[in-house]
PDB file of C-alpha atoms in Angstrom:
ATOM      1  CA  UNK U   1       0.000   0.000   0.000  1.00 60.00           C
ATOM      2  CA  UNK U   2       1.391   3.778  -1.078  1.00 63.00           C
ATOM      3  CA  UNK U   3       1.458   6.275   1.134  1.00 61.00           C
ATOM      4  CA  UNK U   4      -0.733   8.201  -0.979  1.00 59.00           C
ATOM      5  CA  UNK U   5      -3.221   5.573  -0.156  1.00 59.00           C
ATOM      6  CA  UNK U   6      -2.796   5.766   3.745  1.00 58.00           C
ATOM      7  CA  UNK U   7      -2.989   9.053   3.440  1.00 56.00           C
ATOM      8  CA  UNK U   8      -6.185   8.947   0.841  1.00 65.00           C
ATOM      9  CA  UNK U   9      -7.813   6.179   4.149  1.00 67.00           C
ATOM     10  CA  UNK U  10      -6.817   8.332   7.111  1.00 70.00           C
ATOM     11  CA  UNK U  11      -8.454  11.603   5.409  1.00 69.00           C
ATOM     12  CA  UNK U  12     -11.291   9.717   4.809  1.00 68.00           C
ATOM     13  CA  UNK U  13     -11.810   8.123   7.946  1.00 69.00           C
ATOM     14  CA  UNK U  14     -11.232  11.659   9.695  1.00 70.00           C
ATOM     15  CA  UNK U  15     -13.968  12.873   7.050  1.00 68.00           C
ATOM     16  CA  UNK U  16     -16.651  10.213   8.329  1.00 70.00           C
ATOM     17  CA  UNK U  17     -15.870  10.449  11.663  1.00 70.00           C
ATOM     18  CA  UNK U  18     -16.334  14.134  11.965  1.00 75.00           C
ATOM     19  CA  UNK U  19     -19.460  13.878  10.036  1.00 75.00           C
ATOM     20  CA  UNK U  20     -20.622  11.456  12.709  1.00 80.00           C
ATOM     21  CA  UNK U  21     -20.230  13.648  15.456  1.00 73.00           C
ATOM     22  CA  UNK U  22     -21.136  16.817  13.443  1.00 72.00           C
ATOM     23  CA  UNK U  23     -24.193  14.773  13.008  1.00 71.00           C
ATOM     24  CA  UNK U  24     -24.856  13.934  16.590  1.00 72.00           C
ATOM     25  CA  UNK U  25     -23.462  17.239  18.136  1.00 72.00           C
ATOM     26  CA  UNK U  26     -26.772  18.965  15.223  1.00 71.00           C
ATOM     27  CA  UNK U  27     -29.486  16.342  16.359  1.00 65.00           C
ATOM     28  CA  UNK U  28     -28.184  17.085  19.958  1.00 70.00           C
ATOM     29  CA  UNK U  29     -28.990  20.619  19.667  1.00 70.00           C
ATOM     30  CA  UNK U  30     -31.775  20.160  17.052  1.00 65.00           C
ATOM     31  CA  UNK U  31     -34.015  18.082  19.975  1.00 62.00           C
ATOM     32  CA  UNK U  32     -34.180  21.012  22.703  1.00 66.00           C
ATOM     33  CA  UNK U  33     -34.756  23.570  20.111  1.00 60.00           C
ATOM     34  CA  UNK U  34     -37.738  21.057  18.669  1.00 57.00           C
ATOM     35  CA  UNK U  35     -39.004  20.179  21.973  1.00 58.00           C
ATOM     36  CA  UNK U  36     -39.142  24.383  22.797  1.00 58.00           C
ATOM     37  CA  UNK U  37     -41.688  24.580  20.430  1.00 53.00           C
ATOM     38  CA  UNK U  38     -44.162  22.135  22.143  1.00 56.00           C
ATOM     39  CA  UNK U  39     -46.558  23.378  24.391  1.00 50.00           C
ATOM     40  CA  UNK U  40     -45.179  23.499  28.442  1.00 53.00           C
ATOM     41  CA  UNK U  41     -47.849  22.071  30.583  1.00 53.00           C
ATOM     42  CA  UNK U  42     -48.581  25.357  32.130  1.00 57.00           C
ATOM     43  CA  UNK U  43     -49.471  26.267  28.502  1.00 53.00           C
ATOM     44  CA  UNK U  44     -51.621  22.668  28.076  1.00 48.00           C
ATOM     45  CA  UNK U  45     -53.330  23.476  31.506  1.00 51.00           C
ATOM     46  CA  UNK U  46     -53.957  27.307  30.538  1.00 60.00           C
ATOM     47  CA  UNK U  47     -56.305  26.169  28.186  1.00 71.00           C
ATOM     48  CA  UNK U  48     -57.899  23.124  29.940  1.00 87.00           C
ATOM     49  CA  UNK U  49     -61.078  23.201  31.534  1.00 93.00           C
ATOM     50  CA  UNK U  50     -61.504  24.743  35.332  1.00 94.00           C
ATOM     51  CA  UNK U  51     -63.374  23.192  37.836  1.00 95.00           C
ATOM     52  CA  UNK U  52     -64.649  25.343  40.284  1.00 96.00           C
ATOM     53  CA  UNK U  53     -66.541  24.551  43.929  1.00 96.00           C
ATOM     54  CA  UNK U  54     -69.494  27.003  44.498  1.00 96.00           C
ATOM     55  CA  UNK U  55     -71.003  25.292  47.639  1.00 95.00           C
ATOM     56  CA  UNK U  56     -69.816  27.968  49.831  1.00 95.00           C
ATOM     57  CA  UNK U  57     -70.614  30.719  47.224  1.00 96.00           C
ATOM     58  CA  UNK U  58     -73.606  32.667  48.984  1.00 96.00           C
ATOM     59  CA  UNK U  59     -76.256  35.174  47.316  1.00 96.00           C
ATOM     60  CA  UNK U  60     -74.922  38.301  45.943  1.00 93.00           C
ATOM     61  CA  UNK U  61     -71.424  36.720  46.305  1.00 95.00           C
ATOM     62  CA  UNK U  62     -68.844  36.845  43.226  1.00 96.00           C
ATOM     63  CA  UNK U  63     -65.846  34.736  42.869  1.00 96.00           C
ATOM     64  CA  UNK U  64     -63.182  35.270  40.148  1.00 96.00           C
ATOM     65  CA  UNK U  65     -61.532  32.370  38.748  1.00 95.00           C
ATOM     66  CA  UNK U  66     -58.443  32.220  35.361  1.00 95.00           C
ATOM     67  CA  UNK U  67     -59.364  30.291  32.655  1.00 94.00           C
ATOM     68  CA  UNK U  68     -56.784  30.439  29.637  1.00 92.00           C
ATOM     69  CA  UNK U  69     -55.333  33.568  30.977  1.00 91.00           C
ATOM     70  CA  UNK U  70     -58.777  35.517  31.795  1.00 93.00           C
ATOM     71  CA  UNK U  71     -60.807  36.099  34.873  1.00 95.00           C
ATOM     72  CA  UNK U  72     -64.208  34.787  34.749  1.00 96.00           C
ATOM     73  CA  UNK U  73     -66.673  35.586  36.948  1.00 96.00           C
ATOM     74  CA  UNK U  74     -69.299  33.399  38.898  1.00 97.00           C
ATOM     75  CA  UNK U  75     -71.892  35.652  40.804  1.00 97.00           C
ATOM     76  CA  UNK U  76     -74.607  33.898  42.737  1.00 97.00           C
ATOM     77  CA  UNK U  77     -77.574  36.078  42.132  1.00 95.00           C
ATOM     78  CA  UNK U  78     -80.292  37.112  44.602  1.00 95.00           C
ATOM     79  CA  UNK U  79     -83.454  36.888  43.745  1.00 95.00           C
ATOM     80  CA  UNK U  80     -83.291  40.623  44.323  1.00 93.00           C
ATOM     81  CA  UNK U  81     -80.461  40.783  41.952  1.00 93.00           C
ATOM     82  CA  UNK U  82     -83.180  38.343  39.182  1.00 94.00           C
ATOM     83  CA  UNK U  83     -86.140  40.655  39.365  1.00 92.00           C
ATOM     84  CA  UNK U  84     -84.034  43.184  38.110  1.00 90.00           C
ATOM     85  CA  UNK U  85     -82.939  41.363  34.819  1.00 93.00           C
ATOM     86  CA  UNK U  86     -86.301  42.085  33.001  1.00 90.00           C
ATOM     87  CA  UNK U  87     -86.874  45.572  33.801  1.00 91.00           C
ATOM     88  CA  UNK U  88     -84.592  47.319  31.943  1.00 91.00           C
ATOM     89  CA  UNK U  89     -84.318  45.758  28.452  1.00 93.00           C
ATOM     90  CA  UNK U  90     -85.078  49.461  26.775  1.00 93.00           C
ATOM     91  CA  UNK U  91     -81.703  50.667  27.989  1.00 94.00           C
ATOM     92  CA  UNK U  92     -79.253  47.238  26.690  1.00 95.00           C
ATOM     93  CA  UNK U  93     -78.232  47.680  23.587  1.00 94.00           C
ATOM     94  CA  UNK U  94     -78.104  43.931  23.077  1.00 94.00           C
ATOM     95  CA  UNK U  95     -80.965  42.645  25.770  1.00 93.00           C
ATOM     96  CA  UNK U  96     -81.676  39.464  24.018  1.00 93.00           C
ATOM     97  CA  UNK U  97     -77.815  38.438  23.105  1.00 93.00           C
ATOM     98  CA  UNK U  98     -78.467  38.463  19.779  1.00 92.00           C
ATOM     99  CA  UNK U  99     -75.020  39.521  18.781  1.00 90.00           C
ATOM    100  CA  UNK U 100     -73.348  37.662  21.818  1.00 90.00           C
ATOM    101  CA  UNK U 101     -71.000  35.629  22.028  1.00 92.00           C
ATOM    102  CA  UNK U 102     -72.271  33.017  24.466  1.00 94.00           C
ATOM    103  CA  UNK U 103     -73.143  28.845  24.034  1.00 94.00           C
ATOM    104  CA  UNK U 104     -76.518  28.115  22.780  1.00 92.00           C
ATOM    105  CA  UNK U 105     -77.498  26.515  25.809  1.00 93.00           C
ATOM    106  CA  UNK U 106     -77.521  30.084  27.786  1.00 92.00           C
ATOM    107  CA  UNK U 107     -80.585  31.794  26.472  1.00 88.00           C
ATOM    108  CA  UNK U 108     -82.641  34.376  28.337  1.00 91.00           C
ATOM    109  CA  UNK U 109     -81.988  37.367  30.392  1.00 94.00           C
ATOM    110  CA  UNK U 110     -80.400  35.407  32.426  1.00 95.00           C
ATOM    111  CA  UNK U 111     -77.504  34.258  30.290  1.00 95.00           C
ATOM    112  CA  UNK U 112     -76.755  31.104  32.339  1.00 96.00           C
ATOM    113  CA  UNK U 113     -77.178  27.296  32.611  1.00 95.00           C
ATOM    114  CA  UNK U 114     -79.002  28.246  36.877  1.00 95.00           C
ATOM    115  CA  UNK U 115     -80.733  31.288  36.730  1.00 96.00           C
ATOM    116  CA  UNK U 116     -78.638  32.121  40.028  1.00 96.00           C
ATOM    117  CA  UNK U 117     -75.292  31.299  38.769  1.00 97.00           C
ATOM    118  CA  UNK U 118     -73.889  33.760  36.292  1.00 97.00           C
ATOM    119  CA  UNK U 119     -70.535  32.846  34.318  1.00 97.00           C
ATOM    120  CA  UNK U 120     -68.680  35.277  32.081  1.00 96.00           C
ATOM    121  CA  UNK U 121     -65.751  36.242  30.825  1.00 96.00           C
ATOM    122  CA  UNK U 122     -64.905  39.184  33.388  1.00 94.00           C
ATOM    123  CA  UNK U 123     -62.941  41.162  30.384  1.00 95.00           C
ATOM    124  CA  UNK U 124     -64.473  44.159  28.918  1.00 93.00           C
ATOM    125  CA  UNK U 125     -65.465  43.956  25.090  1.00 92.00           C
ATOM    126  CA  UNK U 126     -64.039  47.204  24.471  1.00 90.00           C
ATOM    127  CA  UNK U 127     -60.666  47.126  24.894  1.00 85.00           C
ATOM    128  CA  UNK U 128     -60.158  44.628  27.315  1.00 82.00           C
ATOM    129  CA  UNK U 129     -60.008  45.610  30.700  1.00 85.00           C
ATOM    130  CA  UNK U 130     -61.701  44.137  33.898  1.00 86.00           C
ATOM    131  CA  UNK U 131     -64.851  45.936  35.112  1.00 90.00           C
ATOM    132  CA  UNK U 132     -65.630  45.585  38.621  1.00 89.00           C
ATOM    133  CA  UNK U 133     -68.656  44.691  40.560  1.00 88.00           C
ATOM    134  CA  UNK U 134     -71.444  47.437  41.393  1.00 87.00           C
ATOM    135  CA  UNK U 135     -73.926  45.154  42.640  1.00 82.00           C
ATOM    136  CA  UNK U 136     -76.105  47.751  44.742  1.00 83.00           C
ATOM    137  CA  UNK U 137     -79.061  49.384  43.399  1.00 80.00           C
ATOM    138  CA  UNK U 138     -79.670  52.994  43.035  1.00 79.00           C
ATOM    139  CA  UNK U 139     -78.267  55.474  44.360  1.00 74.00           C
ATOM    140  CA  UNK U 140     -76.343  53.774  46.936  1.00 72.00           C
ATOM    141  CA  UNK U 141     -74.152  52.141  43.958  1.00 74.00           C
ATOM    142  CA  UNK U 142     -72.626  55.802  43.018  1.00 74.00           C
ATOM    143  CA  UNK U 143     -73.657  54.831  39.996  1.00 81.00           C
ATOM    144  CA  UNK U 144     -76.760  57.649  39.644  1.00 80.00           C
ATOM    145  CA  UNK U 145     -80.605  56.530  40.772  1.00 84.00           C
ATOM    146  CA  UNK U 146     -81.525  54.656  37.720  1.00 84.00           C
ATOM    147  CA  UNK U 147     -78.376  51.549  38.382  1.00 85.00           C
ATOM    148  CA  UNK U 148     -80.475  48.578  38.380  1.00 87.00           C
ATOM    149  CA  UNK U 149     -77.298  46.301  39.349  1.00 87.00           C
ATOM    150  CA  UNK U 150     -74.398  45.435  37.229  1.00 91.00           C
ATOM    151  CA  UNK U 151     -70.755  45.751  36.259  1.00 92.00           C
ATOM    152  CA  UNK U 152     -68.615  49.008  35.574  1.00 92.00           C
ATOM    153  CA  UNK U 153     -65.408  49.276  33.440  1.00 90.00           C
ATOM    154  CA  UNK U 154     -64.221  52.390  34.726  1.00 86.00           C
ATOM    155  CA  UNK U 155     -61.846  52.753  31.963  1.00 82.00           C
ATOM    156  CA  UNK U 156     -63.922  53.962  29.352  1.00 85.00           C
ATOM    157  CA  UNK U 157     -67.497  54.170  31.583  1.00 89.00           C
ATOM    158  CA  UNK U 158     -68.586  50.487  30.089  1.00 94.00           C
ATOM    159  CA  UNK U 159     -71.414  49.477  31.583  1.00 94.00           C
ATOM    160  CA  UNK U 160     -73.393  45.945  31.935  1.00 95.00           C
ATOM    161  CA  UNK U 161     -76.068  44.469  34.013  1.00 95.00           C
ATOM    162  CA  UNK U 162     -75.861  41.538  36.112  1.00 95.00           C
ATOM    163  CA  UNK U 163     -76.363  39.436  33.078  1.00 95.00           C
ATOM    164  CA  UNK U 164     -73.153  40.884  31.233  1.00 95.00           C
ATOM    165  CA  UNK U 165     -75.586  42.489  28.995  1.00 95.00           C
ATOM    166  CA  UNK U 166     -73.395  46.440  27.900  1.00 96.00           C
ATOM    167  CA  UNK U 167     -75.639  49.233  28.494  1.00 94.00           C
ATOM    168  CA  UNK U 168     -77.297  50.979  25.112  1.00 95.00           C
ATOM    169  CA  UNK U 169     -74.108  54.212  25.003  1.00 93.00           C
ATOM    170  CA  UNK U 170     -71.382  52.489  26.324  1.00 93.00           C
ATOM    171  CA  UNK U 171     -68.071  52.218  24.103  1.00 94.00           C
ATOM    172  CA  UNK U 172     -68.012  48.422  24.562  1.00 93.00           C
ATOM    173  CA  UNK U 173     -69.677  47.514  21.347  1.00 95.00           C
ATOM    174  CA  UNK U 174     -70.880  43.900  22.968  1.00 94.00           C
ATOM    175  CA  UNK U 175     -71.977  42.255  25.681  1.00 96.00           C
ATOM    176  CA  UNK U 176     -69.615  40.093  28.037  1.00 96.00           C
ATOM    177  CA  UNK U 177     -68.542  36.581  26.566  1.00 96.00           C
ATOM    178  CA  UNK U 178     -69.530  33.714  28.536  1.00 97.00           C
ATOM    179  CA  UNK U 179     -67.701  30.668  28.151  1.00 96.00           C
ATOM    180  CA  UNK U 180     -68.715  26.937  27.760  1.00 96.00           C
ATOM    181  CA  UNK U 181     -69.374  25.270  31.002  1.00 96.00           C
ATOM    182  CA  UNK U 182     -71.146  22.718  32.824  1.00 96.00           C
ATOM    183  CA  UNK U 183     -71.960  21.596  36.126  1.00 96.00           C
ATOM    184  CA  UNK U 184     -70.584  18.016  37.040  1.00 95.00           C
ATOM    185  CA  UNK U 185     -72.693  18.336  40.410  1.00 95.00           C
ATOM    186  CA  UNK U 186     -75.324  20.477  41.862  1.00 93.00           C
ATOM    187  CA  UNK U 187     -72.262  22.521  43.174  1.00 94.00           C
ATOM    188  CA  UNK U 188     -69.277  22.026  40.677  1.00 97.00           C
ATOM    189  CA  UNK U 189     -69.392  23.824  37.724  1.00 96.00           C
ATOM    190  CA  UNK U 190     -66.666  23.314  34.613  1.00 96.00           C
ATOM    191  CA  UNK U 191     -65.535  25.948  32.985  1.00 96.00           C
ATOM    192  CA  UNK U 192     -64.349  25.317  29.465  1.00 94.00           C
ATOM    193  CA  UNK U 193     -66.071  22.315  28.562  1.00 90.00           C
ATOM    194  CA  UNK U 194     -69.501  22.050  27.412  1.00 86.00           C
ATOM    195  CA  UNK U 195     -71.579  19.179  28.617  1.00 79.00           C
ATOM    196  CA  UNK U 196     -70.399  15.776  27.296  1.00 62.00           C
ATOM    197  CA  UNK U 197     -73.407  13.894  25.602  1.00 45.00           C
TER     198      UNK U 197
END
Protein backbone atom coordinates (compact mmCIF):
# COMPACT_ATOMS: atom_id res chain seq x y z
CA UNK A 1 0.00 0.00 0.00
CA UNK A 2 1.39 3.78 -1.08
CA UNK A 3 1.46 6.28 1.13
CA UNK A 4 -0.73 8.20 -0.98
CA UNK A 5 -3.22 5.57 -0.16
CA UNK A 6 -2.80 5.77 3.74
CA UNK A 7 -2.99 9.05 3.44
CA UNK A 8 -6.18 8.95 0.84
CA UNK A 9 -7.81 6.18 4.15
CA UNK A 10 -6.82 8.33 7.11
CA UNK A 11 -8.45 11.60 5.41
CA UNK A 12 -11.29 9.72 4.81
CA UNK A 13 -11.81 8.12 7.95
CA UNK A 14 -11.23 11.66 9.69
CA UNK A 15 -13.97 12.87 7.05
CA UNK A 16 -16.65 10.21 8.33
CA UNK A 17 -15.87 10.45 11.66
CA UNK A 18 -16.33 14.13 11.97
CA UNK A 19 -19.46 13.88 10.04
CA UNK A 20 -20.62 11.46 12.71
CA UNK A 21 -20.23 13.65 15.46
CA UNK A 22 -21.14 16.82 13.44
CA UNK A 23 -24.19 14.77 13.01
CA UNK A 24 -24.86 13.93 16.59
CA UNK A 25 -23.46 17.24 18.14
CA UNK A 26 -26.77 18.97 15.22
CA UNK A 27 -29.49 16.34 16.36
CA UNK A 28 -28.18 17.08 19.96
CA UNK A 29 -28.99 20.62 19.67
CA UNK A 30 -31.78 20.16 17.05
CA UNK A 31 -34.01 18.08 19.98
CA UNK A 32 -34.18 21.01 22.70
CA UNK A 33 -34.76 23.57 20.11
CA UNK A 34 -37.74 21.06 18.67
CA UNK A 35 -39.00 20.18 21.97
CA UNK A 36 -39.14 24.38 22.80
CA UNK A 37 -41.69 24.58 20.43
CA UNK A 38 -44.16 22.13 22.14
CA UNK A 39 -46.56 23.38 24.39
CA UNK A 40 -45.18 23.50 28.44
CA UNK A 41 -47.85 22.07 30.58
CA UNK A 42 -48.58 25.36 32.13
CA UNK A 43 -49.47 26.27 28.50
CA UNK A 44 -51.62 22.67 28.08
CA UNK A 45 -53.33 23.48 31.51
CA UNK A 46 -53.96 27.31 30.54
CA UNK A 47 -56.30 26.17 28.19
CA UNK A 48 -57.90 23.12 29.94
CA UNK A 49 -61.08 23.20 31.53
CA UNK A 50 -61.50 24.74 35.33
CA UNK A 51 -63.37 23.19 37.84
CA UNK A 52 -64.65 25.34 40.28
CA UNK A 53 -66.54 24.55 43.93
CA UNK A 54 -69.49 27.00 44.50
CA UNK A 55 -71.00 25.29 47.64
CA UNK A 56 -69.82 27.97 49.83
CA UNK A 57 -70.61 30.72 47.22
CA UNK A 58 -73.61 32.67 48.98
CA UNK A 59 -76.26 35.17 47.32
CA UNK A 60 -74.92 38.30 45.94
CA UNK A 61 -71.42 36.72 46.31
CA UNK A 62 -68.84 36.85 43.23
CA UNK A 63 -65.85 34.74 42.87
CA UNK A 64 -63.18 35.27 40.15
CA UNK A 65 -61.53 32.37 38.75
CA UNK A 66 -58.44 32.22 35.36
CA UNK A 67 -59.36 30.29 32.65
CA UNK A 68 -56.78 30.44 29.64
CA UNK A 69 -55.33 33.57 30.98
CA UNK A 70 -58.78 35.52 31.80
CA UNK A 71 -60.81 36.10 34.87
CA UNK A 72 -64.21 34.79 34.75
CA UNK A 73 -66.67 35.59 36.95
CA UNK A 74 -69.30 33.40 38.90
CA UNK A 75 -71.89 35.65 40.80
CA UNK A 76 -74.61 33.90 42.74
CA UNK A 77 -77.57 36.08 42.13
CA UNK A 78 -80.29 37.11 44.60
CA UNK A 79 -83.45 36.89 43.75
CA UNK A 80 -83.29 40.62 44.32
CA UNK A 81 -80.46 40.78 41.95
CA UNK A 82 -83.18 38.34 39.18
CA UNK A 83 -86.14 40.65 39.37
CA UNK A 84 -84.03 43.18 38.11
CA UNK A 85 -82.94 41.36 34.82
CA UNK A 86 -86.30 42.08 33.00
CA UNK A 87 -86.87 45.57 33.80
CA UNK A 88 -84.59 47.32 31.94
CA UNK A 89 -84.32 45.76 28.45
CA UNK A 90 -85.08 49.46 26.77
CA UNK A 91 -81.70 50.67 27.99
CA UNK A 92 -79.25 47.24 26.69
CA UNK A 93 -78.23 47.68 23.59
CA UNK A 94 -78.10 43.93 23.08
CA UNK A 95 -80.96 42.64 25.77
CA UNK A 96 -81.68 39.46 24.02
CA UNK A 97 -77.81 38.44 23.10
CA UNK A 98 -78.47 38.46 19.78
CA UNK A 99 -75.02 39.52 18.78
CA UNK A 100 -73.35 37.66 21.82
CA UNK A 101 -71.00 35.63 22.03
CA UNK A 102 -72.27 33.02 24.47
CA UNK A 103 -73.14 28.84 24.03
CA UNK A 104 -76.52 28.12 22.78
CA UNK A 105 -77.50 26.52 25.81
CA UNK A 106 -77.52 30.08 27.79
CA UNK A 107 -80.58 31.79 26.47
CA UNK A 108 -82.64 34.38 28.34
CA UNK A 109 -81.99 37.37 30.39
CA UNK A 110 -80.40 35.41 32.43
CA UNK A 111 -77.50 34.26 30.29
CA UNK A 112 -76.76 31.10 32.34
CA UNK A 113 -77.18 27.30 32.61
CA UNK A 114 -79.00 28.25 36.88
CA UNK A 115 -80.73 31.29 36.73
CA UNK A 116 -78.64 32.12 40.03
CA UNK A 117 -75.29 31.30 38.77
CA UNK A 118 -73.89 33.76 36.29
CA UNK A 119 -70.54 32.85 34.32
CA UNK A 120 -68.68 35.28 32.08
CA UNK A 121 -65.75 36.24 30.83
CA UNK A 122 -64.90 39.18 33.39
CA UNK A 123 -62.94 41.16 30.38
CA UNK A 124 -64.47 44.16 28.92
CA UNK A 125 -65.47 43.96 25.09
CA UNK A 126 -64.04 47.20 24.47
CA UNK A 127 -60.67 47.13 24.89
CA UNK A 128 -60.16 44.63 27.31
CA UNK A 129 -60.01 45.61 30.70
CA UNK A 130 -61.70 44.14 33.90
CA UNK A 131 -64.85 45.94 35.11
CA UNK A 132 -65.63 45.58 38.62
CA UNK A 133 -68.66 44.69 40.56
CA UNK A 134 -71.44 47.44 41.39
CA UNK A 135 -73.93 45.15 42.64
CA UNK A 136 -76.11 47.75 44.74
CA UNK A 137 -79.06 49.38 43.40
CA UNK A 138 -79.67 52.99 43.04
CA UNK A 139 -78.27 55.47 44.36
CA UNK A 140 -76.34 53.77 46.94
CA UNK A 141 -74.15 52.14 43.96
CA UNK A 142 -72.63 55.80 43.02
CA UNK A 143 -73.66 54.83 40.00
CA UNK A 144 -76.76 57.65 39.64
CA UNK A 145 -80.60 56.53 40.77
CA UNK A 146 -81.53 54.66 37.72
CA UNK A 147 -78.38 51.55 38.38
CA UNK A 148 -80.48 48.58 38.38
CA UNK A 149 -77.30 46.30 39.35
CA UNK A 150 -74.40 45.43 37.23
CA UNK A 151 -70.76 45.75 36.26
CA UNK A 152 -68.62 49.01 35.57
CA UNK A 153 -65.41 49.28 33.44
CA UNK A 154 -64.22 52.39 34.73
CA UNK A 155 -61.85 52.75 31.96
CA UNK A 156 -63.92 53.96 29.35
CA UNK A 157 -67.50 54.17 31.58
CA UNK A 158 -68.59 50.49 30.09
CA UNK A 159 -71.41 49.48 31.58
CA UNK A 160 -73.39 45.94 31.93
CA UNK A 161 -76.07 44.47 34.01
CA UNK A 162 -75.86 41.54 36.11
CA UNK A 163 -76.36 39.44 33.08
CA UNK A 164 -73.15 40.88 31.23
CA UNK A 165 -75.59 42.49 28.99
CA UNK A 166 -73.40 46.44 27.90
CA UNK A 167 -75.64 49.23 28.49
CA UNK A 168 -77.30 50.98 25.11
CA UNK A 169 -74.11 54.21 25.00
CA UNK A 170 -71.38 52.49 26.32
CA UNK A 171 -68.07 52.22 24.10
CA UNK A 172 -68.01 48.42 24.56
CA UNK A 173 -69.68 47.51 21.35
CA UNK A 174 -70.88 43.90 22.97
CA UNK A 175 -71.98 42.26 25.68
CA UNK A 176 -69.62 40.09 28.04
CA UNK A 177 -68.54 36.58 26.57
CA UNK A 178 -69.53 33.71 28.54
CA UNK A 179 -67.70 30.67 28.15
CA UNK A 180 -68.71 26.94 27.76
CA UNK A 181 -69.37 25.27 31.00
CA UNK A 182 -71.15 22.72 32.82
CA UNK A 183 -71.96 21.60 36.13
CA UNK A 184 -70.58 18.02 37.04
CA UNK A 185 -72.69 18.34 40.41
CA UNK A 186 -75.32 20.48 41.86
CA UNK A 187 -72.26 22.52 43.17
CA UNK A 188 -69.28 22.03 40.68
CA UNK A 189 -69.39 23.82 37.72
CA UNK A 190 -66.67 23.31 34.61
CA UNK A 191 -65.53 25.95 32.99
CA UNK A 192 -64.35 25.32 29.47
CA UNK A 193 -66.07 22.31 28.56
CA UNK A 194 -69.50 22.05 27.41
CA UNK A 195 -71.58 19.18 28.62
CA UNK A 196 -70.40 15.78 27.30
CA UNK A 197 -73.41 13.89 25.60
Amino acid sequence: MSEQTKVDKTRRNLVVASSIVGGAAGVGAAVPFVASMWPSDRAKAAGAPVEVDIGALQPGEKMTVEWRGKPVWILRRSPEMLDQLTKHDGVLADPESKDAEQPEYVKGPTRSIKPEVLVAEGVCTHLGCSPTLKKEIGAASDMGADWPGGYYCPCHNSRFDLSARVFKGSPAPKNLKIPPHHYASDSLVVIGEDKKA
